[in-house]
Each structure stands twice: as structure tokens, then as C-alpha cells.
Coordinates of C-alpha atoms in Angstrom, one line a residue:
Chain A
M110 CA 139.3 79.4 131.7
M111 CA 138.1 79.5 135.2
T112 CA 136.9 75.9 135.2
G113 CA 140.3 74.9 133.9
V114 CA 142.1 76.6 136.7
L115 CA 139.6 75.1 139.2
G116 CA 140.1 71.6 137.8
L117 CA 143.8 72.0 138.0
L118 CA 143.6 73.1 141.6
L119 CA 141.4 70.3 142.6
A120 CA 143.7 67.8 141.0
A121 CA 146.6 69.4 142.8
V122 CA 144.9 69.2 146.2
G123 CA 143.8 65.6 145.5
G124 CA 147.4 64.7 144.6
L125 CA 148.8 66.3 147.7
A126 CA 146.2 64.6 149.9
I127 CA 147.4 61.2 149.0
L128 CA 151.1 62.1 148.7
P129 CA 152.2 60.7 152.1
L130 CA 151.0 57.3 151.0
F131 CA 153.8 56.9 148.5
A132 CA 156.3 59.8 148.9
S133 CA 159.7 59.6 150.6
G134 CA 160.2 61.2 154.0
Y135 CA 162.3 63.9 152.3
L136 CA 159.5 64.9 149.9
I137 CA 157.0 64.9 152.7
S138 CA 159.1 67.2 154.9
F139 CA 159.8 69.5 151.9
T140 CA 156.1 69.7 151.3
I141 CA 155.5 70.6 154.9
Q142 CA 157.9 73.5 154.4
V143 CA 156.0 74.6 151.3
F144 CA 152.6 74.4 153.2
M145 CA 154.1 76.5 156.0
W146 CA 155.3 79.2 153.6
M147 CA 151.9 79.2 151.7
A148 CA 150.1 79.8 155.0
L149 CA 152.6 82.5 156.1
A150 CA 152.8 84.3 152.8
G151 CA 149.1 84.0 152.5
S152 CA 148.6 85.6 155.9
W153 CA 150.9 88.5 155.2
N154 CA 148.9 89.0 152.0
L155 CA 145.7 89.4 154.0
I156 CA 146.9 92.6 155.7
S157 CA 149.7 93.9 153.5
G158 CA 148.7 92.7 150.0
F159 CA 145.1 93.8 150.5
T160 CA 145.5 97.1 152.4
G161 CA 149.0 98.2 151.6
Y162 CA 149.9 98.3 155.2
V163 CA 153.3 96.6 155.2
S164 CA 154.0 94.4 158.2
F165 CA 157.7 94.0 158.8
G166 CA 157.2 92.1 162.0
H167 CA 154.8 89.4 161.0
V168 CA 157.1 86.7 162.3
A169 CA 156.2 87.9 165.8
F170 CA 152.8 86.1 165.4
F171 CA 154.5 82.9 164.3
G172 CA 157.0 83.1 167.2
I173 CA 154.3 83.7 169.8
G174 CA 152.2 80.9 168.4
A175 CA 155.3 78.6 168.5
Y176 CA 155.9 79.4 172.2
T177 CA 152.2 78.9 173.0
G178 CA 152.2 75.5 171.3
G179 CA 155.5 74.5 172.8
L180 CA 154.6 75.5 176.4
L181 CA 151.1 73.9 176.3
I182 CA 152.6 70.6 175.2
T183 CA 155.5 70.6 177.6
K184 CA 154.0 72.3 180.7
A185 CA 150.3 71.5 180.4
G186 CA 150.7 68.1 178.7
W187 CA 148.3 69.0 175.8
H188 CA 148.1 67.0 172.6
W189 CA 150.0 68.7 169.8
L190 CA 146.9 69.4 167.7
P191 CA 144.9 71.5 170.1
A192 CA 148.1 73.1 171.4
G193 CA 149.0 74.1 167.8
L194 CA 145.6 75.5 167.1
A195 CA 145.7 77.4 170.4
G196 CA 148.7 79.2 169.0
C197 CA 146.3 81.5 167.3
L198 CA 144.9 82.9 170.5
P199 CA 147.8 84.9 171.8
A200 CA 148.7 85.9 168.2
V201 CA 145.2 87.4 167.7
A202 CA 145.4 89.0 171.2
L203 CA 148.7 90.5 170.3
A204 CA 147.3 91.7 167.0
L205 CA 144.4 93.3 168.8
V206 CA 146.5 95.1 171.3
I207 CA 149.0 96.3 168.8
G208 CA 146.7 96.7 165.8
Y209 CA 144.2 98.9 167.5
P210 CA 146.7 101.7 168.0
C211 CA 149.1 101.0 165.2
L212 CA 146.6 100.6 162.3
R213 CA 145.6 104.2 162.8
L214 CA 149.1 105.1 161.8
K215 CA 149.6 105.8 158.2
G216 CA 152.0 103.9 155.8
P217 CA 155.6 104.1 157.1
Y218 CA 154.6 104.5 160.7
F219 CA 152.8 101.2 160.8
A220 CA 155.6 99.4 159.0
I221 CA 158.3 100.5 161.4
A222 CA 156.1 100.0 164.4
M223 CA 155.8 96.4 163.2
L224 CA 159.6 96.1 162.7
G225 CA 159.9 97.1 166.4
L226 CA 157.2 94.8 167.5
N227 CA 159.1 91.7 166.6
E228 CA 162.2 92.8 168.5
V229 CA 160.0 93.7 171.5
V230 CA 158.3 90.3 171.6
R231 CA 161.6 88.5 171.3
A232 CA 163.1 90.6 174.1
L233 CA 160.1 89.8 176.3
V234 CA 160.3 86.1 175.6
S235 CA 164.0 86.0 176.5
Y236 CA 163.3 88.1 179.6
F237 CA 160.7 85.9 181.2
E238 CA 163.3 83.1 181.5
G239 CA 161.5 81.1 184.2
F240 CA 158.5 80.6 182.0
T241 CA 160.0 80.4 178.5
G242 CA 163.4 79.0 179.1
G243 CA 165.1 82.2 178.1
G244 CA 167.8 81.9 175.5
S245 CA 167.9 78.1 175.7
G246 CA 164.3 77.8 174.7
V247 CA 161.8 74.9 175.0
S248 CA 162.5 71.3 174.1
L249 CA 159.6 69.1 173.1
P250 CA 159.3 65.3 172.9
P251 CA 160.5 64.0 169.6
I252 CA 157.7 63.3 167.1
L253 CA 157.1 59.8 165.8
S254 CA 155.6 60.5 162.5
I255 CA 155.6 63.7 160.4
V256 CA 152.5 62.7 158.4
P257 CA 150.0 64.2 160.8
V258 CA 151.9 67.4 160.7
Y259 CA 151.8 67.3 157.0
Y260 CA 148.0 67.2 157.0
A261 CA 147.8 69.8 159.7
M262 CA 150.1 72.3 157.9
G263 CA 148.3 71.5 154.6
G264 CA 145.0 72.2 156.3
V265 CA 146.2 75.6 157.4
A266 CA 147.6 76.4 153.9
V267 CA 144.2 75.4 152.3
A268 CA 142.3 77.3 154.9
V269 CA 144.3 80.5 154.3
T270 CA 143.9 80.2 150.6
L271 CA 140.1 79.5 150.8
L272 CA 139.7 82.4 153.1
T273 CA 141.6 84.7 150.8
Y274 CA 139.3 83.6 147.9
R275 CA 136.3 84.2 150.2
I276 CA 137.5 87.7 151.1
I277 CA 138.5 88.7 147.6
T278 CA 135.0 87.8 146.3
S279 CA 133.2 89.7 149.1
Q280 CA 132.5 93.3 149.8
F281 CA 134.9 93.1 152.7
G282 CA 137.7 92.3 150.2
L283 CA 136.8 95.1 147.8
R284 CA 136.8 97.6 150.7
L285 CA 140.2 96.4 151.8
L286 CA 141.5 96.9 148.3
S287 CA 140.0 100.4 148.3
I288 CA 142.0 101.2 151.4
R289 CA 145.1 100.2 149.5
E290 CA 144.2 102.3 146.5
D291 CA 143.2 105.4 148.3
E292 CA 142.4 105.3 152.0
I293 CA 141.1 108.8 152.3
A294 CA 138.7 108.4 149.4
A295 CA 137.5 105.1 151.0
E296 CA 136.8 106.9 154.2
V297 CA 135.0 109.6 152.4
M298 CA 132.8 107.0 150.8
G299 CA 131.7 106.0 154.3
I300 CA 133.9 102.9 154.7
N301 CA 134.9 102.3 158.3
T302 CA 138.5 101.8 157.4
A303 CA 139.8 101.5 160.9
L304 CA 137.5 98.5 161.7
L305 CA 138.2 96.8 158.4
K306 CA 141.9 97.0 158.8
L307 CA 141.7 95.6 162.3
Y308 CA 139.6 92.6 161.1
A309 CA 142.1 91.9 158.3
F310 CA 145.0 92.2 160.7
L311 CA 143.4 89.8 163.2
L312 CA 142.8 87.2 160.5
S313 CA 146.2 87.8 159.2
A314 CA 147.7 87.2 162.7
A315 CA 145.7 84.1 163.5
F316 CA 147.2 81.8 160.9
P317 CA 150.9 82.4 161.7
G318 CA 150.0 81.7 165.3
I319 CA 148.7 78.2 164.3
V320 CA 151.5 77.6 161.9
G321 CA 153.9 78.5 164.8
G322 CA 152.1 76.2 167.1
F323 CA 152.5 73.2 164.7
Y324 CA 156.1 74.2 163.9
A325 CA 157.0 73.9 167.6
W326 CA 155.8 70.3 167.6
Y327 CA 157.4 69.6 164.2
A328 CA 160.8 71.2 165.1
S329 CA 161.0 69.6 168.6
H330 CA 162.9 72.6 169.8
I331 CA 162.2 76.3 169.8
E332 CA 164.3 79.3 171.0
P333 CA 164.0 83.0 170.6
L334 CA 166.5 83.1 167.7
S335 CA 164.8 80.3 165.8
V336 CA 161.2 81.5 165.9
F337 CA 161.6 85.3 165.6
P338 CA 164.1 85.7 162.7
L339 CA 163.7 88.7 160.4
L340 CA 164.4 86.2 157.6
T341 CA 161.0 84.6 158.1
T342 CA 159.3 87.9 157.6
I343 CA 161.4 88.7 154.5
T344 CA 160.5 85.3 153.1
M345 CA 156.8 85.8 153.6
I346 CA 157.0 89.2 151.9
I347 CA 159.1 88.2 148.9
M348 CA 157.0 85.0 148.3
C349 CA 153.8 87.1 148.3
L350 CA 155.3 89.9 146.2
F351 CA 156.8 87.4 143.7
G352 CA 153.6 85.5 143.2
G353 CA 151.4 88.5 143.3
Q354 CA 150.1 90.5 146.2
G355 CA 146.4 91.0 146.7
T356 CA 145.7 87.8 144.7
V357 CA 144.4 84.4 145.9
L358 CA 147.0 82.2 144.3
G359 CA 149.9 84.6 144.4
P360 CA 151.3 83.6 147.8
V361 CA 150.7 79.9 146.8
L362 CA 152.7 80.3 143.6
G363 CA 155.4 82.4 145.3
A364 CA 155.7 79.8 148.1
V365 CA 156.1 76.9 145.7
L366 CA 158.5 78.6 143.3
L367 CA 160.7 80.1 145.8
S368 CA 160.8 77.0 148.0
V369 CA 161.8 74.9 145.1
F370 CA 164.5 77.4 144.1
Q371 CA 165.7 77.6 147.7
E372 CA 165.9 73.8 147.9
L373 CA 167.7 73.4 144.5
V374 CA 169.9 76.3 144.3
W375 CA 170.9 78.3 147.3
A376 CA 169.8 76.7 150.5
R377 CA 173.4 75.8 151.6
F378 CA 174.7 79.3 151.5
L379 CA 172.7 81.2 154.0
F380 CA 174.1 84.7 153.4
V381 CA 174.0 84.3 149.6
H382 CA 170.4 83.2 149.9
Q383 CA 169.5 86.2 152.0
A384 CA 171.3 88.6 149.7
I385 CA 169.4 87.1 146.8
F386 CA 166.2 87.6 148.6
G387 CA 167.1 91.2 149.2
A388 CA 167.9 91.6 145.5
L389 CA 164.7 89.9 144.5
I390 CA 162.7 92.3 146.6
V391 CA 164.3 95.2 144.8
G392 CA 163.8 93.6 141.4
V393 CA 160.2 92.7 142.0
V394 CA 159.3 96.1 143.4
L395 CA 160.9 97.9 140.4
L396 CA 160.1 95.5 137.6
M397 CA 156.8 93.8 138.4
P398 CA 155.3 95.3 141.5
R399 CA 152.1 93.2 141.0
G400 CA 154.0 89.9 140.9
I401 CA 153.6 87.0 138.4
L402 CA 149.9 86.7 138.8
G403 CA 149.4 90.5 138.6
V404 CA 151.3 90.5 135.3
L405 CA 149.3 87.5 134.0
Q406 CA 146.0 89.1 135.0
E407 CA 146.9 92.2 133.1
R408 CA 148.2 90.5 130.0
Y409 CA 145.7 87.7 129.6
R410 CA 142.7 89.4 131.2
L411 CA 142.6 86.7 133.9
P412 CA 139.8 87.2 136.5
R413 CA 140.7 89.4 139.4
T414 CA 139.7 86.7 141.8
I415 CA 142.4 84.2 140.8
Chain B
M142 CA 166.7 90.3 192.2
M143 CA 168.3 92.3 195.0
P144 CA 166.6 95.7 195.4
V145 CA 169.2 98.3 194.8
Q146 CA 169.1 101.8 196.3
I147 CA 169.0 104.3 193.6
T148 CA 170.9 107.4 194.5
G149 CA 170.8 110.9 193.0
M150 CA 174.4 110.3 191.8
M151 CA 173.3 107.2 189.9
V152 CA 170.5 109.1 188.2
L153 CA 172.9 111.9 187.2
Q154 CA 175.3 109.3 185.9
M155 CA 172.6 107.8 183.7
V156 CA 171.5 111.2 182.5
V157 CA 175.0 112.0 181.4
S158 CA 175.5 108.6 179.7
G159 CA 172.0 108.9 178.2
L160 CA 172.7 112.3 176.7
L161 CA 176.0 111.2 175.3
A162 CA 174.3 108.3 173.5
G163 CA 171.5 110.7 172.4
G164 CA 173.9 113.0 170.5
L165 CA 174.8 110.1 168.3
Y166 CA 171.1 109.2 167.8
A167 CA 170.4 112.8 166.8
L168 CA 173.1 112.6 164.1
V169 CA 171.9 109.3 162.7
A170 CA 168.3 110.3 162.8
L171 CA 168.9 113.6 161.0
G172 CA 169.9 111.7 157.9
L173 CA 166.7 109.6 158.0
S174 CA 164.7 112.8 158.7
L175 CA 166.2 114.6 155.7
I176 CA 165.4 111.8 153.3
F177 CA 161.9 111.4 154.7
G178 CA 161.4 115.1 154.5
V179 CA 162.4 115.5 150.9
M180 CA 161.1 112.3 149.4
R181 CA 158.6 110.9 151.9
V182 CA 160.7 107.7 151.8
I183 CA 161.5 106.0 155.1
N184 CA 164.9 104.6 154.2
V185 CA 164.9 101.2 155.9
A186 CA 168.5 100.8 154.6
H187 CA 169.7 103.6 156.8
G188 CA 171.1 101.1 159.3
A189 CA 172.9 99.1 156.6
L190 CA 174.5 102.4 155.5
L191 CA 175.5 103.1 159.1
M192 CA 177.1 99.6 159.2
L193 CA 179.1 100.4 156.0
G194 CA 180.4 103.6 157.7
A195 CA 181.5 101.6 160.7
Y196 CA 183.4 99.0 158.6
T197 CA 185.1 101.8 156.7
T198 CA 186.5 103.1 159.9
Y199 CA 187.3 99.6 161.1
W200 CA 189.3 98.7 158.1
L201 CA 191.1 102.0 157.9
F202 CA 192.0 101.4 161.5
A203 CA 193.0 97.8 161.1
W204 CA 195.0 98.3 158.0
F205 CA 196.6 101.7 158.4
G206 CA 196.1 102.4 162.1
M207 CA 194.1 105.5 161.1
N208 CA 192.6 107.6 163.8
P209 CA 188.9 106.6 163.7
F210 CA 187.8 110.2 164.0
L211 CA 190.0 111.2 161.0
S212 CA 188.5 108.3 159.0
L213 CA 185.3 110.3 159.0
L214 CA 186.9 112.3 156.2
L215 CA 186.6 109.2 154.1
S216 CA 183.6 107.4 155.5
V217 CA 181.3 110.4 154.9
P218 CA 182.2 111.0 151.3
I219 CA 182.2 107.2 150.5
L220 CA 178.7 106.9 152.0
F221 CA 177.6 110.0 150.2
V222 CA 178.5 108.5 146.9
I223 CA 176.9 105.2 147.8
G224 CA 173.7 107.1 148.8
A225 CA 173.7 109.1 145.6
I226 CA 174.1 106.0 143.5
L227 CA 171.3 104.1 145.4
Q228 CA 169.1 107.1 144.8
T229 CA 169.8 107.4 141.1
L230 CA 169.6 103.7 140.4
F231 CA 166.7 102.6 142.5
V232 CA 165.0 105.0 144.9
H233 CA 164.1 107.7 142.4
R234 CA 161.8 105.2 140.7
V235 CA 159.6 104.9 143.7
V236 CA 159.5 108.5 145.0
Y237 CA 156.0 109.0 143.6
A238 CA 154.9 105.4 144.1
P239 CA 152.8 104.3 147.1
E240 CA 154.8 104.1 150.3
L241 CA 154.6 100.3 150.2
S242 CA 157.0 100.3 147.3
S243 CA 159.7 102.6 148.8
L244 CA 159.5 100.7 152.1
L245 CA 159.9 97.4 150.5
L246 CA 162.6 98.6 148.1
T247 CA 164.8 100.0 150.8
F248 CA 164.1 97.0 152.9
G249 CA 165.4 94.8 150.1
I250 CA 168.5 97.0 149.7
S251 CA 169.1 96.8 153.4
I252 CA 169.0 93.0 153.4
F253 CA 171.2 92.8 150.4
I254 CA 173.9 95.1 151.8
A255 CA 173.9 93.4 155.2
N256 CA 174.3 89.9 153.7
V257 CA 176.9 90.9 151.2
A258 CA 178.8 92.3 154.2
M259 CA 178.4 89.0 155.9
L260 CA 179.8 87.2 152.9
A261 CA 182.7 89.6 152.6
W262 CA 183.6 90.2 156.2
S263 CA 181.9 87.3 158.0
A264 CA 179.5 87.7 160.9
D265 CA 182.3 88.1 163.5
Y266 CA 182.2 90.9 166.0
R267 CA 185.1 93.3 165.5
S268 CA 186.2 96.3 167.5
V269 CA 188.1 99.4 167.1
E270 CA 190.3 99.8 170.2
F271 CA 191.4 103.3 170.0
L272 CA 190.2 105.3 173.0
T273 CA 189.6 103.5 176.3
G274 CA 189.0 104.4 179.8
S275 CA 187.0 107.2 181.4
F276 CA 187.3 110.7 182.8
I277 CA 186.2 110.9 186.4
L278 CA 184.3 114.1 187.2
G279 CA 183.4 114.0 190.9
Q280 CA 181.6 110.7 191.2
I281 CA 180.6 110.6 187.6
A282 CA 182.5 108.5 185.1
V283 CA 182.4 109.6 181.5
S284 CA 183.8 107.2 179.0
K285 CA 186.4 108.8 176.8
P286 CA 185.2 107.3 173.5
R287 CA 181.7 108.3 174.2
L288 CA 182.6 111.8 175.1
V289 CA 184.7 112.4 172.0
S290 CA 182.1 110.7 169.8
F291 CA 179.4 112.9 171.3
A292 CA 181.5 116.1 170.6
V293 CA 182.1 115.0 167.1
A294 CA 178.4 114.1 166.5
L295 CA 177.4 117.5 167.8
G296 CA 180.0 119.2 165.6
L297 CA 178.7 117.3 162.5
T298 CA 175.1 118.0 163.3
G299 CA 176.0 121.7 163.6
L300 CA 177.7 121.6 160.2
A301 CA 174.7 119.9 158.7
F302 CA 172.5 122.7 160.1
L303 CA 174.8 125.4 158.7
F304 CA 174.7 123.7 155.4
L305 CA 170.9 123.5 155.4
N306 CA 170.4 127.1 156.6
R307 CA 173.2 129.0 154.9
T308 CA 174.0 127.4 151.5
K309 CA 171.8 127.7 148.4
T310 CA 171.6 123.9 148.0
G311 CA 170.7 123.6 151.7
K312 CA 167.9 126.0 151.3
A313 CA 166.7 124.2 148.2
I314 CA 166.6 121.0 150.2
R315 CA 164.5 122.6 152.8
A316 CA 162.2 124.2 150.2
T317 CA 161.7 120.8 148.5
S318 CA 160.9 119.3 151.8
E319 CA 158.4 122.1 152.6
H320 CA 156.6 121.6 149.3
R321 CA 158.0 119.5 146.5
D322 CA 155.8 120.7 143.7
V323 CA 156.0 124.4 144.6
A324 CA 159.8 124.0 144.9
Q325 CA 159.9 122.5 141.4
V326 CA 157.8 125.3 140.0
C327 CA 160.2 127.8 141.6
G328 CA 163.0 126.4 139.5
I329 CA 164.5 123.9 141.9
N330 CA 165.8 120.8 140.2
V331 CA 164.2 118.4 142.5
R332 CA 165.8 115.3 140.9
R333 CA 169.2 116.9 141.8
I334 CA 168.0 117.7 145.3
D335 CA 166.9 114.1 145.7
W336 CA 170.3 112.6 145.1
I337 CA 172.1 115.2 147.1
T338 CA 169.7 114.6 150.0
F339 CA 170.0 110.9 149.8
G340 CA 173.8 111.2 149.6
L341 CA 173.8 113.6 152.6
G342 CA 171.5 111.2 154.6
A343 CA 173.7 108.3 153.8
G344 CA 176.8 110.4 154.7
L345 CA 175.3 111.2 158.1
A346 CA 174.5 107.5 158.6
G347 CA 178.1 106.7 157.7
A348 CA 179.4 109.3 160.1
G349 CA 177.2 107.8 162.8
G350 CA 178.6 104.3 162.0
S351 CA 182.2 105.6 162.3
L352 CA 181.4 107.0 165.7
V353 CA 179.6 103.9 166.8
S354 CA 182.5 101.7 165.8
V355 CA 184.7 103.5 168.5
M356 CA 182.3 102.4 171.2
F357 CA 180.6 99.2 170.2
A358 CA 181.2 96.0 168.2
V359 CA 181.2 96.2 164.5
Y360 CA 179.3 93.5 162.7
P361 CA 177.1 93.3 159.6
E362 CA 173.7 93.5 161.4
M363 CA 174.8 96.2 163.8
G364 CA 172.7 98.8 161.9
Q365 CA 169.3 97.1 162.3
I366 CA 168.6 98.5 165.7
Y367 CA 169.4 102.1 164.5
V368 CA 166.7 102.1 161.9
F369 CA 164.1 101.7 164.6
K370 CA 165.9 104.1 167.0
S371 CA 166.3 106.8 164.3
F372 CA 162.6 106.4 163.4
L373 CA 161.7 106.8 167.0
V374 CA 163.8 109.9 167.2
I375 CA 162.1 111.5 164.2
V376 CA 158.7 110.6 165.7
L377 CA 159.7 112.2 169.0
G378 CA 161.0 115.3 167.2
G379 CA 158.3 115.5 164.5
A380 CA 158.7 114.1 161.1
G381 CA 160.5 116.5 158.7
N382 CA 161.4 118.8 161.6
Y383 CA 165.2 118.9 161.5
P384 CA 165.9 120.6 164.8
G385 CA 163.3 118.2 166.2
A386 CA 165.5 115.3 165.2
F387 CA 168.3 116.8 167.4
F388 CA 166.2 117.2 170.5
G389 CA 164.4 113.9 169.8
G390 CA 167.9 112.2 169.8
L391 CA 168.9 113.6 173.1
L392 CA 165.5 112.7 174.6
L393 CA 165.7 109.1 173.4
G394 CA 169.1 108.8 174.9
L395 CA 167.8 110.2 178.2
V396 CA 164.8 107.9 178.3
E397 CA 166.9 104.8 177.5
G398 CA 169.5 105.8 180.2
L399 CA 166.8 106.2 182.9
A400 CA 164.9 103.1 181.8
S401 CA 168.0 101.0 182.1
L402 CA 168.5 102.4 185.6
F403 CA 165.0 101.9 186.9
L404 CA 164.2 98.8 185.0
T405 CA 166.7 96.7 183.3
A406 CA 168.7 97.3 180.2
Q407 CA 167.0 94.4 178.5
L408 CA 163.6 96.0 178.8
S409 CA 164.7 99.5 177.8
E410 CA 163.9 98.6 174.2
V411 CA 160.4 97.5 175.2
I412 CA 160.0 100.9 177.0
A413 CA 161.2 102.7 173.9
Y414 CA 158.6 100.8 171.8
I415 CA 155.7 101.6 174.1
L416 CA 156.9 105.2 174.1
L417 CA 156.8 105.2 170.3
V418 CA 153.3 103.9 170.1
I419 CA 152.0 106.3 172.7
I420 CA 153.6 109.3 171.0
L421 CA 152.3 108.3 167.6
L422 CA 148.8 108.1 169.0
V423 CA 148.7 111.2 171.2
R424 CA 150.8 113.5 169.1
P425 CA 151.3 112.1 165.6
T426 CA 153.1 115.3 164.6
G427 CA 155.8 114.7 167.2
L428 CA 156.5 116.3 170.5
L429 CA 158.0 119.3 168.9
G430 CA 155.4 119.6 166.1
G431 CA 156.1 118.8 162.5
R432 CA 154.3 118.0 159.4
T433 CA 152.2 114.9 158.9

């Protein structure tokens, strides 16, 4: 069973690696979107899926990464690749500053603190107009080819997924899951929950920062409203929940399925699409809180590390 | 920026405006605090319910020219029913589940309601132009809609306290919030208390929305900011501490008023956030004490 899954995965990765050689521009840009969501949903999974600490403000890391990438390219003249990678630095720094106090808060306190965080970062970015361009944002030079971005985003998506696998098969991962199941018991067992949560949070913030950095280059224009939308956080959450939180391939599956649905069915009607996302969250929480993979794991005794 | 001389009168003006805003925060936060106290559920949809209250008042005003303060007689019961339905259909299934579930569930409900409102009523800003202008007291200007809203908010908060303290159902709500299992053993039907509480919380959010609509623009996402503010208020006052929600509301209004005077209005949200994090760290039980 496991080797079958592995073979399938390798074939998929191989196919995706050569996709830009023959695919249309449309398919490539669609796949970039899917990679982006895989990385974002996978990052949300690292903190919220593993520890049960719901982050309602994860898009803050994406947004701050986007601004870092955008400003390094336009103001410092950096190449887009290092500029995008550098997006992780302020994201991790923000996660450290905010995570150190906030992760000591239990359940709902953390969630709402994160909801506030995104508003605050957006307010600050708009406020420092001279540096960030305020409401009108940052315009970047147009990109000549999206193929490099395709590989860059794909690389981040693969990195997040591999890291998730690495974590879930390690003691670190087991300990994180023990926090989700019963934090007090975990503490009593001698697990330093505060430190572990912080590590997970930092990892979980780094990738949205990089994705944001690449996004700035890809989108050619960023502004506070386009890089800090609540909808991005909602999408990360629902993709991860739908595929299966706390699993390796859950966010991947969720990102692929929901991106395809989004593209085929409801992309043109923004409010319908958001309302459906809302209804989906309610449905998934009530009917299959462990997501598709969680259900499959239970029913077919699939390994926990899938 | 030009440095502006801050006079004592300006401070007094901001204190008054801040307290007026704070009365409303107290009313809205009381609903959130009640639900949290009884069910340990942070109702992220609280802001969306507030928005529905605001639209109720807006439409009654736009169609029938109804006095927005009288429309409370409709917005509160309508929201009570919506709250009770939400509780019975969805929320009661996650009362004993991990917090993650109830947070995500109410988050989903919130997104759903806000976007259905966008579909139905568009994202346009609307306003209820009923009371305008200000009373001038000495050198202090007090906006009429704010003053009347404040008075009504205070009255409603008082009524809610009377209900909680004097009626049998109110006492049962407080008992359930003290200790759910013991209350159940003592013969309180906690399932019934749950939907009454959720209805009451939603009703208070709706009342808040009706009052907000007299002062500020009405649009589908107007409630979002109130979720965070109400949460801040119950943290200030102590979670599950109902009088605390009242003082917390006034305090938040005061802090915001002064922050907008000494800094800028844009950054007052940032100040409120920093305040939240500091309080949570230093006194997680709230400034006035409460239960963790």
C-alpha cells in the first residue's frame, strides 16, 4: 500500500516537473495557484493541524513576505529569487515576536489574537506610506516568463510537504499532536509545550513569507487589500480541513480539489464562492472533522503518516 | 505632521466620546461574554449577527421610515430567533468538542452570513440618517446619535443584568456558566439554557447593530471589527465576568478615544491590539478578575 502511494506521488512530481515543457500558459498559471495553496494550507497545518491552535491571521505572514519581496526588488534592486526567499525573514521575526506571548494563550485567546494580528499588520503597512506606498501599494516590473515562478512555487509546495512528512514521523511531530489531544497531560509528561509550539509556529510562518515573496513578483503589483485578505486565511483553513488536518497529504489534496472546484464552478461569483467556503467549513467541522484523509485513514487503516 | 497643542478640553472631549463609544462596546461584548461563559464557545459570528441587526434597522427605516430606536423591538427578537436556531442546528454539536471545532464552526457561519448579505444587499455602504448634529455643553460637543445610542445601550445592559439576576432563567444561566455539570445535576436543563443564552447573545449583538447603524455606515462586513473589540472587552473585564464586560467596554472606549488623540486614529487599533496581548500575559483572568 505504502509503496503504491509513494510510486503514485513520484509519478505526480515527475509529471509536474516537466509540465511547463508542453502545457499551455493557462495550465501553468493554474498550477502555480495550486502550488501556492498547497504551500499555504500546508503551513497552516503545521501549527493549527498539529497543535490545535487555530490561526485566523495566517495571511499576515504571506502579506509581510509579499511586501518584503516587493520592496527588495523595487527599492534594493534584488533578483526576484533571493528577494522572495528573503520574505521568510520578517515573517519568522513577526512569528517570534507574536508567538512568544500569544502561544502561551489557550485555545480561543490565541485564535482571536491572530485575527487581530492581520488587521494590525495591514494597518501598519498602510500607515507607513512613505516606505510601503500606502494604499496604492508597490508596482513591480512585469515578468517575462512565469515558468521560473512555477518551479519556485512548486519547490516551496514540495518543501512544505516533505517537512510535514519529516515532522509527522519524528518525535517532534508526536509531541505536537499530543498538545492537540491534551496539552496539560503533555506538559505533565515533561514535554516543553511552549517551546515546541513556538518552533512549529516559526516553521509555519516561514513558508507563507516565501510564498508571499514570490507572489509579489508573480502578481507584479501588491497593495494592502490584495495581500492581507481574510479570504486567503479562510482558503488555507478550509483546504487543510477538507483534505485532512494533521496529515501530510491532506493540505495537498485539499488544495488540488478545491482549486479545481474553484476554477470550474464558482470562481466568477466572488460572494457565492465565499459563502460556499463558509458553508463548507461548517459542513466539514460537523460531518468529517478529520477531513477526507482522516476518514480514509480510519476506514481503510491507512498509515498515520500519509 | 504639524505638532498640535493638546489642551485639557480636548482630552475631556475624547474622554466623553470614548465613553459614549464604550457603552456600545459593553452591550455588544456582554452577548459574547454570556455565550462564552455558558458554553465556552467564542462566537466568531457575533459580528455577523450584529450586522444583521444593523440591516434590520436600516430596512425598517428605509421602507417604513421607522424610528431606528423603536426598531430594536424587532431587531432583538429577530436576532434572538436566529441565534436560537444557530445554536440548535449547529453550535450545540460542538459544545463539548475541542475549541478548534467551535471556533472554526462559528467562523464558517460568520463568513456564510456576511457573504449571503453581500449577495442580497450588495457591498454598498448605507446609512440611517435619523438623528444628526450635536449638543454643545460648554466647549464639548456631544453628537446626538451617539448620546441617545449610549443611553439606550446602557438601558439594555441594565435590563440584561436585571434578567440575569432576578429571573429564574437568568439565574439558571449564571449557574450554568459557573459550573455546567453541577447545574445539570441540580436539575437545570442545560440544553435549554444553551439556546436561550445563544439567542440572548445574538439579540444583544442585534441591538448593538441597530444602535451602530444610527452612527456609522451599514455594510455586510461591518461586524468583523466588533468581534475583535468585543473579545478585547471581555479580556479586559475578565472572561465570564458579566459586570466586567460592562466596565471593560467603557475602558476600551476610553483607551481608543485617548489613543486617537495622542497618536492617530489609524493606529488606535494597533494600540488596542498591543493592550490585548499585554493584558492576556499579565492578567489572563482580566483586569477585574474572572474565571480562566
